[in-house]
Coordinates of C-alpha atoms and ligand atoms in Angstrom, one line a residue:
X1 CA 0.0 0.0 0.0
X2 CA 1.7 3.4 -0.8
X3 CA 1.1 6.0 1.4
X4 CA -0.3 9.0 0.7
X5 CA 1.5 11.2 3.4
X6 CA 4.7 9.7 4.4
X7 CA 6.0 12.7 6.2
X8 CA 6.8 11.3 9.3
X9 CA 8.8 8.1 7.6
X10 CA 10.8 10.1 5.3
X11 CA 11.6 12.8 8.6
X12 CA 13.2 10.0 10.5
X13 CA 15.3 8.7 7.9
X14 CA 16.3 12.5 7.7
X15 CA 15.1 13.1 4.7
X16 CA 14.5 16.7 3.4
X17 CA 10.6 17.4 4.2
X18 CA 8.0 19.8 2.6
X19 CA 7.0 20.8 6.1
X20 CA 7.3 19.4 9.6
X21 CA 5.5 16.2 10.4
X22 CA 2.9 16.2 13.8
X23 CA 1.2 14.1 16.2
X24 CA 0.6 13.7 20.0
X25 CA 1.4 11.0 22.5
X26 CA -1.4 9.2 24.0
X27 CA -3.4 11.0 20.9
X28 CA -5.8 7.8 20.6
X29 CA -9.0 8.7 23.4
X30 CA -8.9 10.3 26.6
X31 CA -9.1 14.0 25.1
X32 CA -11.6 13.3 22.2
X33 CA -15.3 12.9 23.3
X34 CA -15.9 11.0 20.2
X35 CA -13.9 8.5 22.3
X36 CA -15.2 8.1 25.4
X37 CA -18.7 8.1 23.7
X38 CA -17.2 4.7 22.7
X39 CA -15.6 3.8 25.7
X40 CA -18.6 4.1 27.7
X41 CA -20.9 1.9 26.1
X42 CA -18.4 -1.1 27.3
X43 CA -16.9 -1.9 30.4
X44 CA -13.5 -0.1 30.4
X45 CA -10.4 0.1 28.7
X46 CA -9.5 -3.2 28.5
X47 CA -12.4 -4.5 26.7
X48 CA -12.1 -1.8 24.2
X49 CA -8.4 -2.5 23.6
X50 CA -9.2 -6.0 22.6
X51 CA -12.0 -5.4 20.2
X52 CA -9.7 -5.2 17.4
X53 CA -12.7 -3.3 15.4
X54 CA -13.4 -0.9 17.8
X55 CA -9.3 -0.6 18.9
X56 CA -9.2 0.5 15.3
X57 CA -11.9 2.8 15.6
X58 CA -10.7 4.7 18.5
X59 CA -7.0 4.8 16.4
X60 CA -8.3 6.6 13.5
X61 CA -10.3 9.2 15.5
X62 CA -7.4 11.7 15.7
X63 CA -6.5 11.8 12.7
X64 CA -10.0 12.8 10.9
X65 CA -10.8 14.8 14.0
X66 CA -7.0 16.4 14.9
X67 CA -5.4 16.1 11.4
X68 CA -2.3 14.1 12.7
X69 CA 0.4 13.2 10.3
X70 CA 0.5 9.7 12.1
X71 CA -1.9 7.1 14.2
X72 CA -0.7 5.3 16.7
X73 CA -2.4 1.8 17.7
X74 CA -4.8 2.0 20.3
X75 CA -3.5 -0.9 23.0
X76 CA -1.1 0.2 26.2
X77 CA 2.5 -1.2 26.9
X78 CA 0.9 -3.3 29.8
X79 CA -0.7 -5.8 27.3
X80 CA 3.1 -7.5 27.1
X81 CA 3.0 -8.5 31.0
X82 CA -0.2 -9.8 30.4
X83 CA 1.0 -11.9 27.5
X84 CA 3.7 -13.0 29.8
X85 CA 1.1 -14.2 32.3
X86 CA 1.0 -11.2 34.1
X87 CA -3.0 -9.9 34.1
X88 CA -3.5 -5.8 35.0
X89 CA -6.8 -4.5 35.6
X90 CA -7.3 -0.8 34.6
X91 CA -8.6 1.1 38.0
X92 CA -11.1 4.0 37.0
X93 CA -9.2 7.4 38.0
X94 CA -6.0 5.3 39.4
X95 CA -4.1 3.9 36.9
X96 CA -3.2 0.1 35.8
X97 CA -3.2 -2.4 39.0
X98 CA -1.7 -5.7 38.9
X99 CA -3.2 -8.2 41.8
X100 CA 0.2 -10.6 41.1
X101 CA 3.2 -9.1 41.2
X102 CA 6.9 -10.6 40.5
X103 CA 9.3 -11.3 43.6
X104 CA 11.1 -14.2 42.7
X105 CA 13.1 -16.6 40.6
X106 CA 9.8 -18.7 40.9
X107 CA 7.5 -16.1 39.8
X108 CA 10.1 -15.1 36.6
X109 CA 10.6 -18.9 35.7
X110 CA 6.4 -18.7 35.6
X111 CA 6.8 -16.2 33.1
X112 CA 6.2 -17.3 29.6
X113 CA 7.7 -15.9 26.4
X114 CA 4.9 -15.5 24.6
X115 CA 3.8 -16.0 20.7
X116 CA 2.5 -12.7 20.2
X117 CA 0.6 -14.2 17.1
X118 CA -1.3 -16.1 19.8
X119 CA -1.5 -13.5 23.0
X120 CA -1.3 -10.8 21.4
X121 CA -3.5 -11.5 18.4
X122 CA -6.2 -8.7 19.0
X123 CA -3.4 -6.0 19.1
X124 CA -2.0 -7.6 15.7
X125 CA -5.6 -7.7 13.9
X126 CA -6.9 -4.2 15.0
X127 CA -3.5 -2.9 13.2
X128 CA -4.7 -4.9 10.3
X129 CA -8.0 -3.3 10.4
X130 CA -6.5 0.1 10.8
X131 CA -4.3 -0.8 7.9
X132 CA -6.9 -1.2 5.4
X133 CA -9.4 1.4 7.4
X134 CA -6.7 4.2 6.8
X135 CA -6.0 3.1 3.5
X136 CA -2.7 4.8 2.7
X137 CA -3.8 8.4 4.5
X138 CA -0.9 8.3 7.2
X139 CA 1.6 6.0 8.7
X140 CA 0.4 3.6 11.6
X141 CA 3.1 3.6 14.7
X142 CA 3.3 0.4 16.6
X143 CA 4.3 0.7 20.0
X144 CA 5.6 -1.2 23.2
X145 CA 7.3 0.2 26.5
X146 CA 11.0 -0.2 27.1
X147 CA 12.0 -3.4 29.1
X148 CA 12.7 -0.7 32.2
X149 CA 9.5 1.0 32.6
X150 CA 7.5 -2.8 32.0
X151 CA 9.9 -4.3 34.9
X152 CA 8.9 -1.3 36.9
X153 CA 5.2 -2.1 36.8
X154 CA 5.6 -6.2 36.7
X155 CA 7.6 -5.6 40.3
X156 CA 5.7 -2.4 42.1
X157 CA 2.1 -4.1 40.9
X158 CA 0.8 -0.4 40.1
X159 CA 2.1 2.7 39.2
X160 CA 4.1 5.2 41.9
X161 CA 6.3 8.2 42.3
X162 CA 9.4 6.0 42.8
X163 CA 9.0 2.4 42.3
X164 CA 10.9 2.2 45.0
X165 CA 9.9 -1.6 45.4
X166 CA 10.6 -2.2 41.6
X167 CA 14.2 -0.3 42.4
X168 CA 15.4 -2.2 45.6
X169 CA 15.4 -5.0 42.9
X170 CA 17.9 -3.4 40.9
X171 CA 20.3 -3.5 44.4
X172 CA 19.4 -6.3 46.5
X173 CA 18.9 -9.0 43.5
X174 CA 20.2 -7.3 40.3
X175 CA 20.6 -10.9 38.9
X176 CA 16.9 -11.3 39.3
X177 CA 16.0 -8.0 37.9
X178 CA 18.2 -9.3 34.3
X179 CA 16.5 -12.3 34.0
X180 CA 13.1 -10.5 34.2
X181 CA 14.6 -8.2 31.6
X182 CA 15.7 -10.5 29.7
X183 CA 12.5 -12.1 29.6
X184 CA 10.7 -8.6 28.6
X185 CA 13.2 -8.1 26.5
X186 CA 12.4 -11.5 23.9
X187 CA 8.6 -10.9 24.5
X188 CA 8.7 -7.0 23.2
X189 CA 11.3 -8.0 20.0
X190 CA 9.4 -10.7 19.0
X191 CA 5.8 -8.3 19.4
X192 CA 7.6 -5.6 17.6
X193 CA 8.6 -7.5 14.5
X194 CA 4.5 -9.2 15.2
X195 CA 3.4 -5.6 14.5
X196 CA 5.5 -4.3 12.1
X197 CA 4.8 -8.0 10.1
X198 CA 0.6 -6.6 10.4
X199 CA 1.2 -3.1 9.2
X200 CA 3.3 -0.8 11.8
X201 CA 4.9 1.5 9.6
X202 CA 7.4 2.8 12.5
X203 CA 7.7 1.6 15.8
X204 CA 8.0 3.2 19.4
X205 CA 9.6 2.4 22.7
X206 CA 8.2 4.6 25.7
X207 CA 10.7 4.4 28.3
X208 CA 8.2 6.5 30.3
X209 CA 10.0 5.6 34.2
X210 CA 13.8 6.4 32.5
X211 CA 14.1 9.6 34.7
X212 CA 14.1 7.6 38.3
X213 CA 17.2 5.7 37.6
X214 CA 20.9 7.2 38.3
X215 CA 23.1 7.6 35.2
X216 CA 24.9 4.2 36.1
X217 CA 22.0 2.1 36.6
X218 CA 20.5 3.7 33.5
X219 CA 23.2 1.4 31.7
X220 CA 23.0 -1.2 33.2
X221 CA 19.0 -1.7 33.6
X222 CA 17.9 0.0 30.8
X223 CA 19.6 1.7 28.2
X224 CA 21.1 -1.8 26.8
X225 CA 18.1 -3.8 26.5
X226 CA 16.6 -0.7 24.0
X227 CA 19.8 -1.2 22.1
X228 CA 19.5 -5.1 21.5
X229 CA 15.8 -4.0 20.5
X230 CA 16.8 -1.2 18.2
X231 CA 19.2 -3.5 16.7
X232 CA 17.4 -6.1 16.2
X233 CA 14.3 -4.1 14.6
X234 CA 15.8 -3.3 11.2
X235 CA 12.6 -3.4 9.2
X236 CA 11.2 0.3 9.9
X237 CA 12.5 3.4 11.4
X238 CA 12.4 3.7 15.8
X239 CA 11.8 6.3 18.0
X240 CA 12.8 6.2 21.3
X241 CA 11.3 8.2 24.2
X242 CA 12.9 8.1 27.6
X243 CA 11.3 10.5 29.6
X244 CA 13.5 12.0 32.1
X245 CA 16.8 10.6 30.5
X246 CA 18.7 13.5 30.0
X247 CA 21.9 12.3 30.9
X248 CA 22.2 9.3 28.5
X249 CA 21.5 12.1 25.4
X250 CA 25.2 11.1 24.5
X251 CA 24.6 7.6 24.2
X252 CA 21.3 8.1 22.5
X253 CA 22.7 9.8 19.8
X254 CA 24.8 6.4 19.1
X255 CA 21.7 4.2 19.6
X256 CA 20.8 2.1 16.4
X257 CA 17.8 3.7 15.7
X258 CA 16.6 7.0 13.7
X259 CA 14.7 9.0 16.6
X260 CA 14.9 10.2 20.0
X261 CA 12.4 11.7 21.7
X262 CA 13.2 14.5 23.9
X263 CA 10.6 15.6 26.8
X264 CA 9.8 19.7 27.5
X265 CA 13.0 19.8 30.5
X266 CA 15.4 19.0 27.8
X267 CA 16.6 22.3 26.1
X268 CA 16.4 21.7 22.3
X269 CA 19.6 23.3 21.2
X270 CA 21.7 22.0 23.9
X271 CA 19.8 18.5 23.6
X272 CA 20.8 18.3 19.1
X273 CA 24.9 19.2 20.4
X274 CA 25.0 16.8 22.8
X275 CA 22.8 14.0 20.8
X276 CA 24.7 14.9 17.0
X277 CA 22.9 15.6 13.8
X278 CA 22.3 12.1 12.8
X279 CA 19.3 11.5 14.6
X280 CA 15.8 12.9 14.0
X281 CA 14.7 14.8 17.5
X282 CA 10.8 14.3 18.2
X283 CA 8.9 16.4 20.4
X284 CA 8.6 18.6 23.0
X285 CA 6.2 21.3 23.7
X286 CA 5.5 21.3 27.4
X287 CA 1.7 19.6 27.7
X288 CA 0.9 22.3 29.7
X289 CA 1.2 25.0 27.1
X290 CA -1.9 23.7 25.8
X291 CA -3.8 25.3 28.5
X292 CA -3.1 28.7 27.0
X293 CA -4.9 30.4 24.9
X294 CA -5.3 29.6 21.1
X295 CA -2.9 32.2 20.8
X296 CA -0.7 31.4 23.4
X297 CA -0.4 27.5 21.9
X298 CA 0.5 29.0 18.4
X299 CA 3.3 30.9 19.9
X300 CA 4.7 28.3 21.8
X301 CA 4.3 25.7 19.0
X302 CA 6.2 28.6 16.8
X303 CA 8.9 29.1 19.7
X304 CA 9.4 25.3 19.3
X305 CA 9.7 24.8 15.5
X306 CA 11.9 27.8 15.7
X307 CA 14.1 25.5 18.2
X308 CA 14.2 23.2 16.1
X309 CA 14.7 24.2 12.7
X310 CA 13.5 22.9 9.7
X311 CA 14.9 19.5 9.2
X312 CA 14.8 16.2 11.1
X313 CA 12.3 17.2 13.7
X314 CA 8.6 15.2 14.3
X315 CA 6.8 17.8 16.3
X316 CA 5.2 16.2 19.4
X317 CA 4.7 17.1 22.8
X318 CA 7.2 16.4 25.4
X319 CA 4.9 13.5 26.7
X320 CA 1.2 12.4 26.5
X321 CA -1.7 15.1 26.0
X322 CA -3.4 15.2 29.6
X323 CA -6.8 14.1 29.5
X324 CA -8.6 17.7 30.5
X325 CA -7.0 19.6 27.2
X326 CA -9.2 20.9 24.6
X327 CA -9.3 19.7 21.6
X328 CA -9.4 23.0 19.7
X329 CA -5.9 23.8 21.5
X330 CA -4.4 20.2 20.2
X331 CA -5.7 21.7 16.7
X332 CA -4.1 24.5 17.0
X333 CA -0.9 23.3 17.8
X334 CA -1.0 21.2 14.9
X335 CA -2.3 23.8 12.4
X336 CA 0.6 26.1 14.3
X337 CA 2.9 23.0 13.4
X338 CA 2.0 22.9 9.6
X339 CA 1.3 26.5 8.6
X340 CA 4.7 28.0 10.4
X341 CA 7.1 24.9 9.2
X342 CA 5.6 25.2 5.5
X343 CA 7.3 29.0 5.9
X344 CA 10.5 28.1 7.5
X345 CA 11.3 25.6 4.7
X346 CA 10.4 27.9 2.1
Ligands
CP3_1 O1 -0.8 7.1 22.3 C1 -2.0 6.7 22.2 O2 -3.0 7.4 22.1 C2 -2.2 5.2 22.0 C3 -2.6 4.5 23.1 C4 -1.7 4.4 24.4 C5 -2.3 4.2 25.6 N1 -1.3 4.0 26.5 C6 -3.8 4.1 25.8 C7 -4.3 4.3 27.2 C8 -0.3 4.4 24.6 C9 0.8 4.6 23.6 C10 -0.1 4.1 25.9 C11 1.2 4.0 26.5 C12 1.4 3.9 28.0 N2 0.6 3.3 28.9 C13 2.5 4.4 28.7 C14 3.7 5.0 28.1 C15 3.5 6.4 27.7 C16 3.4 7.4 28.9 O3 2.3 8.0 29.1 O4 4.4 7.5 29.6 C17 2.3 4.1 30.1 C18 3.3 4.4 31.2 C19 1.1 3.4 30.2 C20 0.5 2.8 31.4 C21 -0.9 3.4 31.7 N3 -2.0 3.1 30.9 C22 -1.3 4.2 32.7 C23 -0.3 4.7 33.8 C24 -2.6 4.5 32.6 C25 -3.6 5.3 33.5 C26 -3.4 6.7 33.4 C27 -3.7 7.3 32.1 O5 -2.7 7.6 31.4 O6 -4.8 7.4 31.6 C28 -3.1 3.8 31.4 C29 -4.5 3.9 30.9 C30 -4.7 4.2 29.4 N4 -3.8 3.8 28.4 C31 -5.7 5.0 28.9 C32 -5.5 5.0 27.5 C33 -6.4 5.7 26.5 C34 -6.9 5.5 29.7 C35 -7.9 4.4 30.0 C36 -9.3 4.8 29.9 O7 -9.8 5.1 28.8 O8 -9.9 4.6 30.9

């Protein structure tokens, strides 16, 4: 299938680009009341992210109603510990909550590396069904969370300010805490080639819980397992996102993969000198600048793609829309991005 607007694809391989390419993390639902018109005729998240048609529904929403240069699957990174035999249940107002955590080397042998054709299967069909749904209007991005921030919810059994029980791993049984990682690590290759085999056109690795580690452990626990992924992904461009990572920028800009994704702390000029100029940089208006005004949004979103310049950039937020934005501001941060980066390139 050729696509008809392959902005973002050509971007990361850092190609020259009419204008800049947009869309928003955690774009799919939560902001759009076409979604949760959906959501609420069922009985939460889960059951909507595995009914592969509806999934697919809720994935193409933002870009007839936003005018994104990109969907992104509707699914969560928690559906790999599930796979792995790890259940979660999705707490209205409170986040993901898993009633079995993982302690021991009894729980990790338990563990199964799963056939994402067979687990995973709904995530793999709905990108099917978006596939043909979107029929060549914009790239689909597949998705999974770095091995890190997946441990960190398969040992704390919820999310937290500090994970400080999924940390105390990393010191008092850092054996244990690799072979979990390990195990994460073959599960969220193996999905990743799974969804770029059903359609992904690009594929994303939130390391969303990055920022709690020191520089050292970052190494150790994190940063290399998103290397053996990124290398062994080879089939489409990757993105990767760890939030918080600032000082690993360096060792970003080696990674084997085309884009890094930089969150609103990270200053954009000092982050392209200290990453290089062979990466594409994705992101990072502050999600709170969407509060502003109409007005005030365009002029941030300008300040940004000013940043920036005009070449290898995807313009993104620095993380996930919040759920209480407008969605006239997220349109005119992505008008803002279109209109002013046709001008700069001219
Ligand atoms: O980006 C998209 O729009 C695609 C879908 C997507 C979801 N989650 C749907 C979702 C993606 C890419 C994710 C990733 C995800 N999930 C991350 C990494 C990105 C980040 O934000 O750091 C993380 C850490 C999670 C785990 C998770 N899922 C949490 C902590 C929560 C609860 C709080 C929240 O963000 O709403 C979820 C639930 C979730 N995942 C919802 C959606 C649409 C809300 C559920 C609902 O509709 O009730």
């Amino acid at each position: 299938m050729q696509l008809k607007n392959d902005l973002i694809l050509r971007a990361a391989r850092g190609e020259k680009t009419e204008r800049t390419p947009v869309w928003l993390m955690r774009q799919a639902g939560r902001i759009l009341p076409e979604y949760r018109e959906i959501r609420n005729r069922l009985s939460g998240f889960i059951e909507l992210a595995t009914t592969p048609n509806l999934a697919a529904e809720v994935t193409i929403q933002p870009v007839d109603i936003l005018d994104v240069d990109a969907a992104i699957i509707f699914s969560d990174i928690l559906v790999v510990p599930e796979a792995m035999g790890l259940p979660y249940k999705m707490i209205e107002k409170r986040g993901p909550w898993f009633p079995e955590t993982v302690q021991s080397a009894a729980d990790i042998r338990k563990l199964q590396v799963p056939d994402p054709t067979v687990e995973l299967n709904y995530v793999l069909e709905a990108i099917s069904i978006t596939k043909r749904a979107l029929n060549g209007r914009v790239p689909l991005i597949g998705f999974a969370g770095a091995p890190f921030t997946i441990f960190c919810y398969m040992v704390e059994g919820s999310g937290s300010k500090t994970f400080a029980k999924a940390r105390r791993m990393l010191y008092t049984e850092p054996q244990l805490a690799h072979e979990l990682l390990r195990k994460i690590t073959d599960t969220t290759i193996t999905y990743l080639k799974a969804q770029i085999e059903a359609g992904a056109n690009l594929v994303q690795l939130f390391d969303s819980w990055a920022g709690i580690l020191p520089p050292g452990q970052y190494q150790e626990f994190s940063f290399r397992y998103i290397e053996e992924i990124c290398a062994a992904i080879e089939e489409v461009p990757k993105t990767v996102f760890a939030k918080g990572a600032f000082f690993a920028r360096k060792e970003m800009g080696q990674l084997p993969c085309e884009t890094i994704g930089l969150d609103w702390n990270m200053d954009i000029a000092e982050s392209r000198a200290i990453i290089g100029s062979n990466k594409t940089l994705q992101g990072n208006l502050d999600p709170c600048a969407l509060y502003g005004t109409e007005e005030e949004v365009a002029d941030a979103t300008r300040k940004m793609l000013d940043a920036f310049g005009p070449h290898r950039h995807i313009a993104n937020l620095g993380h996930g829309v919040y759920p209480d934005i407008e969605p006239e501001k997220v349109k005119a941060f992505v008008r803002t991005v279109k209109e002013y980066s046709a001008q700069m390139k001219e």
